[in-house]
Amino acid sequence: MAGSGGRGGGARGGRWWQGSTQALAAGVWAVTRTVVMLCVLRVVVLPGPDVTTDVSVIYQGWSEVLKGGTYPLDDVTWQYPPAAALAVLSPGLLPFLGYTPAFFTLVLFTDAAVLALLLRAGSGRAGSGRPAGAWVWIAGVPLLGPTAYARYDLMVVAVAVAALFAAARRPRLAGALAGFGALLKVWPVLLLTGAPLRGRRARALWSGAGGAAAGLTLACVAAAPGALAFLAFQRDRGTEIESLGGLVFHLARPFGWDGTVLLRYGSVEFLGPGVPLVSALALLLNGAALGWLVLWRVRARVTGDAVLCDAAFAATLLCTTTSRVISPQYLLWLVGLAAVCVTVRSSRQGLPALLVLLAAGLTLLEFPVGFAQVVAGDPRGVVPLALRNGLLAAASLIACRRLWASTRARPADRADVVRARRTGPARPGPRLTEATRELPAGRPARRG
């Protein structure tokens, strides 16, 4: 009886602690988001350009075009997949508010939904989740300042987070969410980097993704002309001044490089000698990153829920860092995926997640606070930018190295396979699944 009472008291104490932690997280989230909302509503004004004009001018203008039954065919700044129209039109769900405050309100609700998903996963049974992921999200979003709420990227992150958490028990839904996310902003296709390739779960995941993407694409193409125009606009983009390749020209400016900067395709890009070469090298580096991901996937010997999350994070980090464009809102993608990885107890991406948080803080310093200095090549803007890009490069390398190491068979495991082949068929044992491998008796199965 005493033992039972002790266990009951321990359980009640654990629930009390968990509830207190979640209440504290919700309180801190509310305080930080109040500050962000004050910034986007221009009650608190940060130095630098007004980032909210993307919503009040560009998004609202696109919404009027979309209501007319066509995509913005004549606007080269429309560089998004067809389902992005849903995000642009979403403020219509709150007709009692103007377009801009309705958009910010929807982003706020979406932010709260992401926090709820992370808190729920972090309080999983049997110690399967950690609450630290929610704190990564709570800290990471305000570190980006008003940019976090002045773009629709946070909505895309919410879809990605839901997809990763649904993969364990509802793979078809997870696949459908990944497919939907890819038609919102392309990058969520990388959520499938670590997806299993064989078995019932794999079929459900891939069929869900393919079916959702194909069905939604056909619906958008049938609904309005210009649904796929974004492909040509993306192809013509150059080297953005905030990208890794852009640092070459920032460093070359004091030594007489006579190029210039210009607003093109919705971002500020370098124009001048050497820019086509650097852009081509960036594309080559991006292709090499994709090639490494294919090589890793072919050689990976361990799969599972943690691997799915770690691979999505590493792949998005790698592709973002090597891109010709690193817009500030891209850091939202990385913060969201980092929060998922930190929530999953068996993930190994803790250090890269920390580096992403540091990079988010530096991003605020270079945009919007120091963006005029970045454009002018002033060290006050270029130094935070260089540090930010350096942190992203370091996080990418560490994340990829840890992903590779965590999914390779251990030498002892390979020796077991060789022995099994020499001695003949093994005795009947547990069935193989995508998340576990059969090991000799007495040895625990290592989770992916």
Short mmCIF file of C-alpha atoms in Angstrom, two decimals:
data_model
loop_
_atom_site.label_atom_id
_atom_site.label_comp_id
_atom_site.label_asym_id
_atom_site.label_seq_id
_atom_site.Cartn_x
_atom_site.Cartn_y
_atom_site.Cartn_z
CA MET A 1 0.00 0.00 0.00
CA ALA A 2 2.82 2.35 0.91
CA GLY A 3 4.60 1.56 -2.33
CA SER A 4 1.39 2.15 -4.25
CA GLY A 5 0.88 5.46 -2.49
CA GLY A 6 4.46 6.45 -3.31
CA ARG A 7 3.96 5.66 -6.97
CA GLY A 8 0.66 7.57 -7.02
CA GLY A 9 2.29 10.55 -5.34
CA GLY A 10 5.15 10.43 -7.85
CA ALA A 11 2.72 10.36 -10.76
CA ARG A 12 0.76 13.27 -9.33
CA GLY A 13 3.98 15.18 -8.78
CA GLY A 14 5.05 14.48 -12.36
CA ARG A 15 1.74 15.71 -13.72
CA TRP A 16 1.95 18.83 -11.56
CA TRP A 17 5.47 19.56 -12.80
CA GLN A 18 4.45 18.96 -16.40
CA GLY A 19 1.44 21.22 -16.07
CA SER A 20 3.53 23.95 -14.43
CA THR A 21 6.14 23.74 -17.19
CA GLN A 22 3.49 24.03 -19.89
CA ALA A 23 1.84 26.98 -18.11
CA LEU A 24 5.21 28.74 -17.87
CA ALA A 25 5.88 28.06 -21.57
CA ALA A 26 2.48 29.46 -22.53
CA GLY A 27 3.09 32.55 -20.40
CA VAL A 28 6.50 33.27 -21.91
CA TRP A 29 5.09 32.65 -25.39
CA ALA A 30 2.31 35.18 -24.72
CA VAL A 31 4.78 37.84 -23.58
CA THR A 32 7.16 37.39 -26.51
CA ARG A 33 4.35 37.30 -29.07
CA THR A 34 2.86 40.46 -27.62
CA VAL A 35 6.16 42.15 -28.43
CA VAL A 36 6.17 40.73 -31.97
CA MET A 37 2.58 41.88 -32.55
CA LEU A 38 3.44 45.36 -31.29
CA CYS A 39 6.26 45.44 -33.84
CA VAL A 40 4.16 44.36 -36.83
CA LEU A 41 1.36 46.74 -35.84
CA ARG A 42 3.99 49.51 -35.77
CA VAL A 43 3.41 50.39 -32.12
CA VAL A 44 7.06 49.49 -31.52
CA VAL A 45 9.22 50.50 -34.49
CA LEU A 46 12.60 48.89 -35.10
CA PRO A 47 15.32 50.56 -37.15
CA GLY A 48 15.46 49.65 -40.82
CA PRO A 49 12.85 49.12 -43.52
CA ASP A 50 9.19 48.48 -42.74
CA VAL A 51 8.87 44.71 -43.25
CA THR A 52 5.08 44.81 -42.95
CA THR A 53 4.67 46.32 -46.42
CA ASP A 54 5.05 42.83 -47.84
CA VAL A 55 1.64 42.14 -46.30
CA SER A 56 -0.11 45.49 -46.64
CA VAL A 57 1.05 46.13 -50.22
CA ILE A 58 2.35 43.00 -51.93
CA TYR A 59 0.18 40.25 -50.41
CA GLN A 60 -2.93 42.40 -50.46
CA GLY A 61 -2.29 43.27 -54.11
CA TRP A 62 -1.88 39.60 -54.97
CA SER A 63 -5.10 38.77 -53.15
CA GLU A 64 -7.01 41.20 -55.37
CA VAL A 65 -5.53 39.60 -58.48
CA LEU A 66 -6.33 36.10 -57.22
CA LYS A 67 -9.91 37.10 -56.47
CA GLY A 68 -10.13 38.07 -60.13
CA GLY A 69 -9.57 34.44 -61.13
CA THR A 70 -5.90 34.40 -62.14
CA TYR A 71 -2.44 34.15 -60.61
CA PRO A 72 -0.20 37.27 -60.70
CA LEU A 73 1.21 36.46 -64.16
CA ASP A 74 2.66 39.93 -64.72
CA ASP A 75 4.44 40.16 -61.35
CA VAL A 76 7.88 38.52 -61.28
CA THR A 77 7.91 38.74 -57.49
CA TRP A 78 5.27 35.97 -57.45
CA GLN A 79 7.69 33.07 -57.01
CA TYR A 80 5.58 30.64 -55.05
CA PRO A 81 3.87 27.31 -55.77
CA PRO A 82 0.14 27.41 -56.55
CA ALA A 83 -1.14 26.59 -53.05
CA ALA A 84 0.48 29.79 -51.77
CA ALA A 85 -2.67 31.45 -53.04
CA LEU A 86 -4.48 29.92 -50.05
CA ALA A 87 -2.17 31.71 -47.62
CA VAL A 88 -2.50 35.00 -49.48
CA LEU A 89 -6.30 34.74 -49.50
CA SER A 90 -6.54 33.49 -45.89
CA PRO A 91 -7.24 36.92 -44.30
CA GLY A 92 -10.66 36.64 -45.91
CA LEU A 93 -11.47 34.20 -43.11
CA LEU A 94 -11.65 37.22 -40.80
CA PRO A 95 -13.78 39.65 -42.80
CA PHE A 96 -14.43 41.86 -39.77
CA LEU A 97 -10.73 42.89 -39.84
CA GLY A 98 -8.75 44.66 -42.50
CA TYR A 99 -6.41 42.56 -44.65
CA THR A 100 -3.20 43.36 -42.76
CA PRO A 101 -4.41 42.91 -39.15
CA ALA A 102 -6.33 39.79 -40.23
CA PHE A 103 -3.13 38.31 -41.67
CA PHE A 104 -1.15 39.00 -38.49
CA THR A 105 -3.94 37.53 -36.37
CA LEU A 106 -3.98 34.31 -38.40
CA VAL A 107 -0.20 34.02 -38.10
CA LEU A 108 -0.51 34.49 -34.34
CA PHE A 109 -3.08 31.67 -34.13
CA THR A 110 -0.84 29.47 -36.27
CA ASP A 111 2.11 30.21 -34.00
CA ALA A 112 0.02 29.12 -31.01
CA ALA A 113 -0.93 25.90 -32.82
CA VAL A 114 2.74 25.06 -33.39
CA LEU A 115 3.45 25.62 -29.70
CA ALA A 116 0.56 23.32 -28.78
CA LEU A 117 1.92 20.57 -31.07
CA LEU A 118 5.39 20.86 -29.53
CA LEU A 119 4.09 20.86 -25.95
CA ARG A 120 1.92 17.83 -26.65
CA ALA A 121 4.80 15.91 -28.24
CA GLY A 122 7.14 17.00 -25.47
CA SER A 123 4.89 15.49 -22.81
CA GLY A 124 4.71 12.09 -24.53
CA ARG A 125 4.41 8.86 -22.62
CA ALA A 126 7.39 6.73 -21.62
CA GLY A 127 9.76 9.68 -21.93
CA SER A 128 9.44 9.73 -25.72
CA GLY A 129 9.48 13.52 -25.96
CA ARG A 130 11.21 16.49 -24.41
CA PRO A 131 9.68 19.89 -23.57
CA ALA A 132 12.88 21.64 -24.71
CA GLY A 133 11.59 21.75 -28.29
CA ALA A 134 8.79 24.11 -27.29
CA TRP A 135 11.36 26.47 -25.78
CA VAL A 136 13.35 26.45 -29.01
CA TRP A 137 10.20 27.64 -30.78
CA ILE A 138 9.32 30.17 -28.09
CA ALA A 139 12.79 31.74 -28.36
CA GLY A 140 13.43 31.34 -32.07
CA VAL A 141 10.43 33.19 -33.50
CA PRO A 142 10.90 36.50 -31.66
CA LEU A 143 14.64 36.38 -32.39
CA LEU A 144 13.67 37.05 -36.01
CA GLY A 145 11.65 40.10 -35.03
CA PRO A 146 8.67 41.33 -37.05
CA THR A 147 9.78 39.37 -40.13
CA ALA A 148 8.43 36.22 -38.48
CA TYR A 149 4.85 37.52 -38.69
CA ALA A 150 5.18 39.60 -41.86
CA ARG A 151 5.56 36.59 -44.17
CA TYR A 152 3.38 33.51 -44.66
CA ASP A 153 6.30 31.16 -43.92
CA LEU A 154 5.12 30.49 -40.38
CA MET A 155 1.98 28.90 -41.80
CA VAL A 156 4.16 26.56 -43.87
CA VAL A 157 6.24 25.67 -40.82
CA ALA A 158 3.06 24.68 -38.97
CA VAL A 159 2.19 22.22 -41.76
CA ALA A 160 5.71 20.78 -41.66
CA VAL A 161 5.71 20.34 -37.87
CA ALA A 162 2.32 18.62 -38.00
CA ALA A 163 3.57 16.30 -40.76
CA LEU A 164 6.63 15.17 -38.80
CA PHE A 165 4.66 14.51 -35.63
CA ALA A 166 1.97 12.61 -37.55
CA ALA A 167 4.46 10.32 -39.31
CA ALA A 168 4.73 7.77 -36.51
CA ARG A 169 1.06 6.83 -36.23
CA ARG A 170 -0.62 8.34 -39.29
CA PRO A 171 1.87 8.10 -42.18
CA ARG A 172 -0.72 8.74 -44.89
CA LEU A 173 -1.76 11.99 -43.22
CA ALA A 174 1.90 12.92 -42.74
CA GLY A 175 2.54 12.36 -46.44
CA ALA A 176 -0.49 14.42 -47.42
CA LEU A 177 0.69 17.28 -45.20
CA ALA A 178 4.17 17.12 -46.71
CA GLY A 179 2.69 17.23 -50.21
CA PHE A 180 0.47 20.14 -49.27
CA GLY A 181 3.41 21.95 -47.70
CA ALA A 182 5.50 21.49 -50.85
CA LEU A 183 2.78 23.26 -52.83
CA LEU A 184 2.81 26.09 -50.31
CA LYS A 185 6.55 26.77 -50.52
CA VAL A 186 8.48 23.83 -52.07
CA TRP A 187 10.92 23.18 -49.21
CA PRO A 188 8.62 20.82 -47.22
CA VAL A 189 9.33 18.19 -49.89
CA LEU A 190 12.59 17.76 -47.94
CA LEU A 191 10.55 16.33 -45.05
CA LEU A 192 10.57 13.08 -47.02
CA THR A 193 14.38 12.88 -47.17
CA GLY A 194 14.53 10.27 -44.41
CA ALA A 195 11.22 8.57 -45.18
CA PRO A 196 11.28 4.74 -45.44
CA LEU A 197 11.33 3.30 -48.94
CA ARG A 198 9.79 -0.12 -48.31
CA GLY A 199 6.93 -1.52 -46.28
CA ARG A 200 3.35 -0.58 -45.52
CA ARG A 201 4.30 2.63 -43.75
CA ALA A 202 6.43 3.75 -46.70
CA ARG A 203 3.60 3.11 -49.14
CA ALA A 204 1.19 5.12 -47.00
CA LEU A 205 3.63 8.01 -46.59
CA TRP A 206 4.64 8.30 -50.25
CA SER A 207 1.17 7.71 -51.65
CA GLY A 208 -0.22 10.37 -49.31
CA ALA A 209 2.41 12.88 -50.44
CA GLY A 210 2.08 12.11 -54.13
CA GLY A 211 -1.70 12.05 -54.07
CA ALA A 212 -2.03 15.34 -52.21
CA ALA A 213 0.55 17.12 -54.37
CA ALA A 214 -0.86 15.85 -57.65
CA GLY A 215 -4.49 16.46 -56.72
CA LEU A 216 -3.88 19.96 -55.43
CA THR A 217 -1.72 20.90 -58.40
CA LEU A 218 -4.41 19.79 -60.85
CA ALA A 219 -7.05 21.69 -58.87
CA CYS A 220 -4.98 24.90 -58.90
CA VAL A 221 -4.17 24.60 -62.61
CA ALA A 222 -7.84 24.07 -63.39
CA ALA A 223 -8.98 26.89 -61.11
CA ALA A 224 -6.87 29.73 -62.53
CA PRO A 225 -4.27 30.39 -65.23
CA GLY A 226 -0.64 30.91 -64.21
CA ALA A 227 -0.47 28.35 -61.42
CA LEU A 228 2.98 27.16 -62.54
CA ALA A 229 4.42 30.52 -63.63
CA PHE A 230 6.61 30.61 -60.53
CA LEU A 231 8.97 28.05 -62.09
CA ALA A 232 10.27 30.52 -64.69
CA PHE A 233 10.54 33.37 -62.19
CA GLN A 234 12.64 31.24 -59.81
CA ARG A 235 14.95 30.15 -62.63
CA ASP A 236 15.98 33.73 -63.42
CA ARG A 237 17.01 34.74 -59.90
CA GLY A 238 20.60 35.82 -59.25
CA THR A 239 22.86 36.10 -56.19
CA GLU A 240 21.14 37.78 -53.27
CA ILE A 241 23.23 40.08 -51.09
CA GLU A 242 22.40 38.03 -47.96
CA SER A 243 23.44 34.68 -49.41
CA LEU A 244 26.64 32.76 -48.81
CA GLY A 245 27.82 33.59 -52.32
CA GLY A 246 26.99 37.24 -51.77
CA LEU A 247 29.75 37.43 -49.16
CA VAL A 248 32.26 37.16 -52.03
CA PHE A 249 31.17 40.54 -53.36
CA HIS A 250 30.86 42.12 -49.93
CA LEU A 251 34.52 41.22 -49.40
CA ALA A 252 35.49 42.34 -52.91
CA ARG A 253 33.91 45.80 -52.64
CA PRO A 254 36.75 47.42 -50.65
CA PHE A 255 39.23 46.14 -53.26
CA GLY A 256 37.62 47.86 -56.21
CA TRP A 257 34.85 45.55 -57.38
CA ASP A 258 32.66 47.84 -59.47
CA GLY A 259 29.36 46.00 -59.37
CA THR A 260 26.13 47.27 -57.89
CA VAL A 261 22.99 46.09 -56.09
CA LEU A 262 19.49 46.14 -57.47
CA LEU A 263 16.02 45.04 -56.38
CA ARG A 264 15.12 42.12 -58.70
CA TYR A 265 12.53 39.36 -58.35
CA GLY A 266 11.57 40.58 -54.90
CA SER A 267 15.06 40.59 -53.37
CA VAL A 268 18.16 42.77 -53.45
CA GLU A 269 20.77 41.12 -55.69
CA PHE A 270 24.30 41.82 -56.85
CA LEU A 271 24.90 42.77 -60.47
CA GLY A 272 28.31 43.08 -62.07
CA PRO A 273 31.53 41.23 -62.91
CA GLY A 274 31.71 37.70 -61.55
CA VAL A 275 28.09 37.50 -60.46
CA PRO A 276 27.05 34.93 -63.12
CA LEU A 277 30.01 32.75 -62.13
CA VAL A 278 29.19 32.87 -58.42
CA SER A 279 25.52 32.15 -59.18
CA ALA A 280 26.55 29.14 -61.26
CA LEU A 281 28.83 27.90 -58.48
CA ALA A 282 26.00 28.29 -55.98
CA LEU A 283 23.77 26.14 -58.17
CA LEU A 284 26.57 23.58 -58.44
CA LEU A 285 27.02 23.58 -54.66
CA ASN A 286 23.27 23.19 -54.20
CA GLY A 287 23.32 20.24 -56.59
CA ALA A 288 26.24 18.70 -54.69
CA ALA A 289 24.24 19.04 -51.46
CA LEU A 290 21.32 17.19 -53.03
CA GLY A 291 23.76 14.55 -54.31
CA TRP A 292 25.11 14.03 -50.79
CA LEU A 293 21.58 13.58 -49.48
CA VAL A 294 20.92 10.90 -52.11
CA LEU A 295 24.18 9.15 -51.18
CA TRP A 296 23.27 9.25 -47.49
CA ARG A 297 19.81 7.87 -48.21
CA VAL A 298 21.22 4.97 -50.23
CA ARG A 299 23.73 4.05 -47.52
CA ALA A 300 21.57 4.67 -44.45
CA ARG A 301 21.00 1.46 -42.47
CA VAL A 302 18.84 2.80 -39.64
CA THR A 303 15.47 4.48 -40.06
CA GLY A 304 12.75 5.62 -37.70
CA ASP A 305 10.95 8.67 -36.38
CA ALA A 306 14.10 10.40 -35.10
CA VAL A 307 15.88 9.82 -38.40
CA LEU A 308 12.93 11.27 -40.32
CA CYS A 309 13.12 14.47 -38.26
CA ASP A 310 16.92 14.69 -38.26
CA ALA A 311 17.08 14.13 -42.02
CA ALA A 312 14.44 16.80 -42.70
CA PHE A 313 16.36 19.28 -40.55
CA ALA A 314 19.76 18.48 -42.07
CA ALA A 315 18.43 18.54 -45.64
CA THR A 316 16.67 21.89 -45.17
CA LEU A 317 19.75 23.35 -43.49
CA LEU A 318 21.99 22.17 -46.31
CA CYS A 319 19.75 23.40 -49.12
CA THR A 320 19.11 26.75 -47.42
CA THR A 321 22.78 27.45 -46.76
CA THR A 322 23.87 26.63 -50.32
CA SER A 323 21.04 28.53 -51.97
CA ARG A 324 21.53 31.68 -54.08
CA VAL A 325 18.99 33.33 -51.78
CA ILE A 326 18.87 33.28 -47.97
CA SER A 327 15.95 35.48 -47.05
CA PRO A 328 15.46 36.20 -43.32
CA GLN A 329 12.18 34.25 -43.19
CA TYR A 330 14.03 31.08 -44.25
CA LEU A 331 15.33 30.91 -40.69
CA LEU A 332 11.76 30.23 -39.57
CA TRP A 333 11.89 26.90 -41.42
CA LEU A 334 15.05 25.96 -39.58
CA VAL A 335 13.76 27.07 -36.18
CA GLY A 336 10.61 24.97 -36.61
CA LEU A 337 12.50 21.85 -37.67
CA ALA A 338 15.09 22.39 -34.93
CA ALA A 339 12.26 22.53 -32.38
CA VAL A 340 10.91 19.20 -33.64
CA CYS A 341 14.34 17.56 -33.43
CA VAL A 342 14.95 18.82 -29.90
CA THR A 343 11.52 17.49 -28.90
CA VAL A 344 12.35 13.97 -30.14
CA ARG A 345 14.44 12.43 -27.39
CA SER A 346 16.57 10.20 -29.63
CA SER A 347 17.50 13.01 -32.02
CA ARG A 348 21.15 14.01 -32.25
CA GLN A 349 20.69 17.53 -33.61
CA GLY A 350 20.93 19.52 -30.39
CA LEU A 351 24.09 21.46 -31.27
CA PRO A 352 22.96 22.41 -34.81
CA ALA A 353 19.64 23.53 -33.32
CA LEU A 354 21.49 25.86 -30.93
CA LEU A 355 23.54 27.27 -33.81
CA VAL A 356 20.32 27.97 -35.71
CA LEU A 357 18.97 29.96 -32.75
CA LEU A 358 22.15 32.04 -32.67
CA ALA A 359 21.86 32.57 -36.43
CA ALA A 360 18.27 33.75 -35.99
CA GLY A 361 19.39 36.44 -33.56
CA LEU A 362 22.09 37.64 -35.95
CA THR A 363 19.55 37.70 -38.76
CA LEU A 364 17.54 40.33 -36.90
CA LEU A 365 20.67 42.48 -36.69
CA GLU A 366 21.26 42.34 -40.44
CA PHE A 367 17.57 42.54 -41.39
CA PRO A 368 15.77 44.75 -40.78
CA VAL A 369 17.96 46.57 -38.24
CA GLY A 370 21.15 46.80 -40.28
CA PHE A 371 19.87 46.23 -43.80
CA ALA A 372 20.88 49.68 -45.06
CA GLN A 373 24.44 48.91 -43.97
CA VAL A 374 24.31 45.51 -45.66
CA VAL A 375 23.22 47.12 -48.94
CA ALA A 376 25.97 49.73 -48.64
CA GLY A 377 28.65 47.17 -47.74
CA ASP A 378 29.20 48.77 -44.33
CA PRO A 379 30.93 46.41 -41.84
CA ARG A 380 28.18 47.15 -39.28
CA GLY A 381 25.81 45.18 -41.49
CA VAL A 382 28.20 42.81 -43.25
CA VAL A 383 29.82 41.42 -40.07
CA PRO A 384 26.55 40.12 -38.53
CA LEU A 385 25.61 38.74 -41.96
CA ALA A 386 28.95 36.91 -42.30
CA LEU A 387 28.64 35.50 -38.78
CA ARG A 388 25.08 34.38 -39.51
CA ASN A 389 26.09 32.59 -42.69
CA GLY A 390 29.08 31.06 -40.94
CA LEU A 391 26.83 29.66 -38.23
CA LEU A 392 24.48 28.20 -40.86
CA ALA A 393 27.42 26.57 -42.66
CA ALA A 394 28.74 25.11 -39.39
CA ALA A 395 25.27 23.89 -38.41
CA SER A 396 24.86 22.24 -41.82
CA LEU A 397 28.16 20.37 -41.59
CA ILE A 398 27.56 19.21 -38.02
CA ALA A 399 23.97 18.17 -38.76
CA CYS A 400 25.01 16.15 -41.80
CA ARG A 401 27.91 14.51 -39.97
CA ARG A 402 25.65 13.48 -37.09
CA LEU A 403 22.97 12.24 -39.46
CA TRP A 404 25.49 10.09 -41.31
CA ALA A 405 26.97 8.66 -38.10
CA SER A 406 23.59 7.90 -36.52
CA THR A 407 22.30 5.92 -39.49
CA ARG A 408 25.33 3.79 -40.31
CA ALA A 409 25.51 0.19 -39.06
CA ARG A 410 27.93 -0.25 -36.18
CA PRO A 411 30.96 -2.56 -36.74
CA ALA A 412 29.53 -5.03 -34.21
CA ASP A 413 26.25 -5.13 -36.14
CA ARG A 414 28.06 -5.83 -39.42
CA ALA A 415 29.99 -8.66 -37.72
CA ASP A 416 26.66 -10.15 -36.56
CA VAL A 417 25.39 -10.12 -40.15
CA VAL A 418 28.55 -11.86 -41.41
CA ARG A 419 28.27 -14.55 -38.72
CA ALA A 420 24.61 -15.09 -39.52
CA ARG A 421 25.42 -15.61 -43.19
CA ARG A 422 28.13 -18.16 -42.35
CA THR A 423 26.05 -20.18 -39.91
CA GLY A 424 22.85 -20.29 -41.97
CA PRO A 425 19.34 -19.03 -41.30
CA ALA A 426 18.68 -17.57 -37.88
CA ARG A 427 16.05 -18.94 -35.54
CA PRO A 428 12.61 -17.35 -35.80
CA GLY A 429 12.53 -13.99 -34.06
CA PRO A 430 10.77 -10.67 -34.08
CA ARG A 431 9.58 -9.28 -37.40
CA LEU A 432 11.54 -6.45 -39.00
CA THR A 433 9.95 -3.03 -39.26
CA GLU A 434 11.17 0.26 -40.68
CA ALA A 435 12.15 1.49 -37.22
CA THR A 436 14.01 -1.57 -35.79
CA ARG A 437 16.46 -4.24 -36.82
CA GLU A 438 16.69 -7.82 -35.52
CA LEU A 439 19.72 -8.32 -33.30
CA PRO A 440 21.00 -11.40 -31.45
CA ALA A 441 19.34 -12.34 -28.17
CA GLY A 442 20.52 -10.37 -25.23
CA ARG A 443 21.23 -7.23 -27.18
CA PRO A 444 18.72 -4.37 -27.25
CA ALA A 445 17.58 -3.01 -30.57
CA ARG A 446 19.10 0.37 -31.30
CA ARG A 447 16.50 2.93 -32.28
CA GLY A 448 17.01 5.11 -35.33
#
